[in-house]
mmCIF file with all atom_site columns, C-alpha atoms in Angstrom:
data_model
loop_
_atom_site.group_PDB
_atom_site.id
_atom_site.type_symbol
_atom_site.label_atom_id
_atom_site.label_alt_id
_atom_site.label_comp_id
_atom_site.label_asym_id
_atom_site.label_entity_id
_atom_site.label_seq_id
_atom_site.pdbx_PDB_ins_code
_atom_site.Cartn_x
_atom_site.Cartn_y
_atom_site.Cartn_z
_atom_site.occupancy
_atom_site.B_iso_or_equiv
_atom_site.pdbx_formal_charge
_atom_site.auth_seq_id
_atom_site.auth_comp_id
_atom_site.auth_asym_id
_atom_site.auth_atom_id
_atom_site.pdbx_PDB_model_num
ATOM 1   C CA . UNK A 1 1   ? 0.000   0.000  0.000  1.00 77.00 ? 1   UNK A CA 1
ATOM 2   C CA . UNK A 1 2   ? 1.435   3.442  -0.845 1.00 82.00 ? 2   UNK A CA 1
ATOM 3   C CA . UNK A 1 3   ? 2.556   5.572  2.081  1.00 82.00 ? 3   UNK A CA 1
ATOM 4   C CA . UNK A 1 4   ? 0.464   8.509  0.785  1.00 84.00 ? 4   UNK A CA 1
ATOM 5   C CA . UNK A 1 5   ? -2.639  6.403  1.478  1.00 91.00 ? 5   UNK A CA 1
ATOM 6   C CA . UNK A 1 6   ? -1.455  4.567  4.601  1.00 92.00 ? 6   UNK A CA 1
ATOM 7   C CA . UNK A 1 7   ? -0.209  7.547  6.601  1.00 91.00 ? 7   UNK A CA 1
ATOM 8   C CA . UNK A 1 8   ? -3.428  9.606  6.647  1.00 92.00 ? 8   UNK A CA 1
ATOM 9   C CA . UNK A 1 9   ? -5.481  6.501  7.470  1.00 95.00 ? 9   UNK A CA 1
ATOM 10  C CA . UNK A 1 10  ? -3.011  5.510  10.192 1.00 95.00 ? 10  UNK A CA 1
ATOM 11  C CA . UNK A 1 11  ? -3.105  9.024  11.643 1.00 93.00 ? 11  UNK A CA 1
ATOM 12  C CA . UNK A 1 12  ? -6.890  8.962  11.793 1.00 93.00 ? 12  UNK A CA 1
ATOM 13  C CA . UNK A 1 13  ? -6.858  5.559  13.503 1.00 96.00 ? 13  UNK A CA 1
ATOM 14  C CA . UNK A 1 14  ? -4.177  6.565  15.996 1.00 95.00 ? 14  UNK A CA 1
ATOM 15  C CA . UNK A 1 15  ? -5.758  9.877  16.915 1.00 94.00 ? 15  UNK A CA 1
ATOM 16  C CA . UNK A 1 16  ? -9.215  8.315  17.236 1.00 94.00 ? 16  UNK A CA 1
ATOM 17  C CA . UNK A 1 17  ? -7.837  5.542  19.454 1.00 96.00 ? 17  UNK A CA 1
ATOM 18  C CA . UNK A 1 18  ? -5.877  7.904  21.650 1.00 95.00 ? 18  UNK A CA 1
ATOM 19  C CA . UNK A 1 19  ? -8.783  10.348 21.859 1.00 94.00 ? 19  UNK A CA 1
ATOM 20  C CA . UNK A 1 20  ? -11.077 7.545  23.025 1.00 96.00 ? 20  UNK A CA 1
ATOM 21  C CA . UNK A 1 21  ? -8.675  6.788  25.877 1.00 96.00 ? 21  UNK A CA 1
ATOM 22  C CA . UNK A 1 22  ? -8.236  10.524 26.601 1.00 95.00 ? 22  UNK A CA 1
ATOM 23  C CA . UNK A 1 23  ? -12.029 10.918 26.730 1.00 95.00 ? 23  UNK A CA 1
ATOM 24  C CA . UNK A 1 24  ? -12.380 8.101  29.230 1.00 97.00 ? 24  UNK A CA 1
ATOM 25  C CA . UNK A 1 25  ? -9.424  9.099  31.388 1.00 96.00 ? 25  UNK A CA 1
ATOM 26  C CA . UNK A 1 26  ? -9.577  12.910 31.288 1.00 96.00 ? 26  UNK A CA 1
ATOM 27  C CA . UNK A 1 27  ? -13.140 13.769 30.324 1.00 95.00 ? 27  UNK A CA 1
ATOM 28  C CA . UNK A 1 28  ? -15.017 11.131 32.312 1.00 95.00 ? 28  UNK A CA 1
ATOM 29  C CA . UNK A 1 29  ? -16.472 9.318  29.295 1.00 96.00 ? 29  UNK A CA 1
ATOM 30  C CA . UNK A 1 30  ? -17.798 5.794  29.712 1.00 97.00 ? 30  UNK A CA 1
ATOM 31  C CA . UNK A 1 31  ? -15.254 2.952  29.903 1.00 97.00 ? 31  UNK A CA 1
ATOM 32  C CA . UNK A 1 32  ? -17.059 1.591  26.833 1.00 97.00 ? 32  UNK A CA 1
ATOM 33  C CA . UNK A 1 33  ? -14.974 4.104  24.838 1.00 96.00 ? 33  UNK A CA 1
ATOM 34  C CA . UNK A 1 34  ? -11.937 1.899  25.499 1.00 97.00 ? 34  UNK A CA 1
ATOM 35  C CA . UNK A 1 35  ? -13.097 -0.909 23.193 1.00 97.00 ? 35  UNK A CA 1
ATOM 36  C CA . UNK A 1 36  ? -13.280 1.104  19.957 1.00 97.00 ? 36  UNK A CA 1
ATOM 37  C CA . UNK A 1 37  ? -10.176 3.005  21.079 1.00 97.00 ? 37  UNK A CA 1
ATOM 38  C CA . UNK A 1 38  ? -8.144  -0.179 21.388 1.00 97.00 ? 38  UNK A CA 1
ATOM 39  C CA . UNK A 1 39  ? -9.542  -1.415 18.072 1.00 98.00 ? 39  UNK A CA 1
ATOM 40  C CA . UNK A 1 40  ? -8.491  1.806  16.360 1.00 98.00 ? 40  UNK A CA 1
ATOM 41  C CA . UNK A 1 41  ? -4.969  1.474  17.779 1.00 97.00 ? 41  UNK A CA 1
ATOM 42  C CA . UNK A 1 42  ? -4.728  -2.094 16.445 1.00 98.00 ? 42  UNK A CA 1
ATOM 43  C CA . UNK A 1 43  ? -5.781  -0.839 13.000 1.00 98.00 ? 43  UNK A CA 1
ATOM 44  C CA . UNK A 1 44  ? -3.153  1.911  13.291 1.00 96.00 ? 44  UNK A CA 1
ATOM 45  C CA . UNK A 1 45  ? -0.384  -0.619 13.943 1.00 94.00 ? 45  UNK A CA 1
ATOM 46  C CA . UNK A 1 46  ? -1.553  -2.852 11.104 1.00 96.00 ? 46  UNK A CA 1
ATOM 47  C CA . UNK A 1 47  ? -1.640  0.078  8.664  1.00 95.00 ? 47  UNK A CA 1
ATOM 48  C CA . UNK A 1 48  ? 1.912   1.182  9.446  1.00 92.00 ? 48  UNK A CA 1
ATOM 49  C CA . UNK A 1 49  ? 3.073   -2.393 8.888  1.00 92.00 ? 49  UNK A CA 1
ATOM 50  C CA . UNK A 1 50  ? 1.788   -2.090 5.290  1.00 91.00 ? 50  UNK A CA 1
ATOM 51  C CA . UNK A 1 51  ? 4.329   0.599  4.301  1.00 87.00 ? 51  UNK A CA 1
ATOM 52  C CA . UNK A 1 52  ? 6.970   -0.756 1.927  1.00 83.00 ? 52  UNK A CA 1
ATOM 53  C CA . UNK A 1 53  ? 10.360  -0.002 3.454  1.00 82.00 ? 53  UNK A CA 1
ATOM 54  C CA . UNK A 1 54  ? 13.447  -1.920 4.529  1.00 82.00 ? 54  UNK A CA 1
ATOM 55  C CA . UNK A 1 55  ? 13.453  -0.264 7.967  1.00 84.00 ? 55  UNK A CA 1
ATOM 56  C CA . UNK A 1 56  ? 10.400  0.074  10.196 1.00 85.00 ? 56  UNK A CA 1
ATOM 57  C CA . UNK A 1 57  ? 11.995  3.049  11.931 1.00 87.00 ? 57  UNK A CA 1
ATOM 58  C CA . UNK A 1 58  ? 12.072  4.985  8.664  1.00 85.00 ? 58  UNK A CA 1
ATOM 59  C CA . UNK A 1 59  ? 8.364   4.344  8.098  1.00 85.00 ? 59  UNK A CA 1
ATOM 60  C CA . UNK A 1 60  ? 7.608   5.467  11.656 1.00 88.00 ? 60  UNK A CA 1
ATOM 61  C CA . UNK A 1 61  ? 9.831   8.552  11.407 1.00 88.00 ? 61  UNK A CA 1
ATOM 62  C CA . UNK A 1 62  ? 8.222   9.743  8.187  1.00 87.00 ? 62  UNK A CA 1
ATOM 63  C CA . UNK A 1 63  ? 4.782   9.006  9.618  1.00 90.00 ? 63  UNK A CA 1
ATOM 64  C CA . UNK A 1 64  ? 5.560   11.304 12.541 1.00 92.00 ? 64  UNK A CA 1
ATOM 65  C CA . UNK A 1 65  ? 5.235   14.404 10.362 1.00 92.00 ? 65  UNK A CA 1
ATOM 66  C CA . UNK A 1 66  ? 1.878   13.262 9.038  1.00 91.00 ? 66  UNK A CA 1
ATOM 67  C CA . UNK A 1 67  ? 0.707   12.472 12.575 1.00 91.00 ? 67  UNK A CA 1
ATOM 68  C CA . UNK A 1 68  ? 1.606   15.970 13.736 1.00 95.00 ? 68  UNK A CA 1
ATOM 69  C CA . UNK A 1 69  ? -0.327  17.542 10.854 1.00 95.00 ? 69  UNK A CA 1
ATOM 70  C CA . UNK A 1 70  ? -3.326  15.302 11.539 1.00 93.00 ? 70  UNK A CA 1
ATOM 71  C CA . UNK A 1 71  ? -3.186  16.150 15.248 1.00 93.00 ? 71  UNK A CA 1
ATOM 72  C CA . UNK A 1 72  ? -3.278  19.874 14.528 1.00 96.00 ? 72  UNK A CA 1
ATOM 73  C CA . UNK A 1 73  ? -6.237  19.313 12.186 1.00 95.00 ? 73  UNK A CA 1
ATOM 74  C CA . UNK A 1 74  ? -7.959  17.227 14.883 1.00 91.00 ? 74  UNK A CA 1
ATOM 75  C CA . UNK A 1 75  ? -7.401  20.019 17.406 1.00 94.00 ? 75  UNK A CA 1
ATOM 76  C CA . UNK A 1 76  ? -9.076  22.435 15.001 1.00 96.00 ? 76  UNK A CA 1
ATOM 77  C CA . UNK A 1 77  ? -11.913 20.332 13.575 1.00 95.00 ? 77  UNK A CA 1
ATOM 78  C CA . UNK A 1 78  ? -12.805 18.026 16.488 1.00 90.00 ? 78  UNK A CA 1
ATOM 79  C CA . UNK A 1 79  ? -11.890 20.201 19.476 1.00 90.00 ? 79  UNK A CA 1
ATOM 80  C CA . UNK A 1 80  ? -12.640 23.638 18.058 1.00 96.00 ? 80  UNK A CA 1
ATOM 81  C CA . UNK A 1 81  ? -9.187  25.053 18.845 1.00 97.00 ? 81  UNK A CA 1
ATOM 82  C CA . UNK A 1 82  ? -7.924  27.055 15.867 1.00 97.00 ? 82  UNK A CA 1
ATOM 83  C CA . UNK A 1 83  ? -4.205  26.496 15.194 1.00 98.00 ? 83  UNK A CA 1
ATOM 84  C CA . UNK A 1 84  ? -2.023  29.556 15.695 1.00 98.00 ? 84  UNK A CA 1
ATOM 85  C CA . UNK A 1 85  ? 0.914   30.547 13.496 1.00 98.00 ? 85  UNK A CA 1
ATOM 86  C CA . UNK A 1 86  ? 3.308   28.471 15.598 1.00 98.00 ? 86  UNK A CA 1
ATOM 87  C CA . UNK A 1 87  ? 1.156   25.371 15.176 1.00 98.00 ? 87  UNK A CA 1
ATOM 88  C CA . UNK A 1 88  ? 1.121   25.947 11.414 1.00 98.00 ? 88  UNK A CA 1
ATOM 89  C CA . UNK A 1 89  ? 4.858   26.649 11.190 1.00 98.00 ? 89  UNK A CA 1
ATOM 90  C CA . UNK A 1 90  ? 5.709   23.580 13.268 1.00 97.00 ? 90  UNK A CA 1
ATOM 91  C CA . UNK A 1 91  ? 3.442   21.438 11.110 1.00 97.00 ? 91  UNK A CA 1
ATOM 92  C CA . UNK A 1 92  ? 5.074   22.661 7.895  1.00 97.00 ? 92  UNK A CA 1
ATOM 93  C CA . UNK A 1 93  ? 8.551   21.948 9.287  1.00 97.00 ? 93  UNK A CA 1
ATOM 94  C CA . UNK A 1 94  ? 7.504   18.429 10.308 1.00 95.00 ? 94  UNK A CA 1
ATOM 95  C CA . UNK A 1 95  ? 5.933   17.678 6.918  1.00 94.00 ? 95  UNK A CA 1
ATOM 96  C CA . UNK A 1 96  ? 9.099   18.877 5.205  1.00 94.00 ? 96  UNK A CA 1
ATOM 97  C CA . UNK A 1 97  ? 11.083  16.481 7.379  1.00 93.00 ? 97  UNK A CA 1
ATOM 98  C CA . UNK A 1 98  ? 8.754   13.600 6.497  1.00 90.00 ? 98  UNK A CA 1
ATOM 99  C CA . UNK A 1 99  ? 9.101   14.439 2.796  1.00 90.00 ? 99  UNK A CA 1
ATOM 100 C CA . UNK A 1 100 ? 12.906  14.420 3.083  1.00 91.00 ? 100 UNK A CA 1
ATOM 101 C CA . UNK A 1 101 ? 12.870  11.034 4.799  1.00 87.00 ? 101 UNK A CA 1
ATOM 102 C CA . UNK A 1 102 ? 10.485  9.487  2.276  1.00 82.00 ? 102 UNK A CA 1
ATOM 103 C CA . UNK A 1 103 ? 11.855  11.135 -0.848 1.00 82.00 ? 103 UNK A CA 1
ATOM 104 C CA . UNK A 1 104 ? 15.597  10.800 -0.278 1.00 79.00 ? 104 UNK A CA 1
ATOM 105 C CA . UNK A 1 105 ? 17.522  8.845  -2.863 1.00 68.00 ? 105 UNK A CA 1
ATOM 106 C CA . UNK A 1 106 ? 19.420  6.174  -1.001 1.00 72.00 ? 106 UNK A CA 1
ATOM 107 C CA . UNK A 1 107 ? 22.150  3.856  -2.100 1.00 63.00 ? 107 UNK A CA 1
ATOM 108 C CA . UNK A 1 108 ? 22.176  0.285  -0.924 1.00 56.00 ? 108 UNK A CA 1
#
């Protein structure tokens, strides 16, 4: 599966899973939130395992930039907190780093 498809789906699964746990722990939501949260985190792990790479760490490192961008979007769209210029700048820097990791020409 191409990373351009996997990473956004993985970010959605990870954020949804973590938010379910956050909701239970910090916001007093029902413990029933834990079941779909754990399921989403399992899907997240499975999706990242689909990225074609010789090193898992490289797939995870590049994914980190996408996760940060998705987290800032989540903050804005799901939590109603508009990103400030520092959130946007940090996100751009992280996405540039992910692009360097994924797009670098490597020998061997």
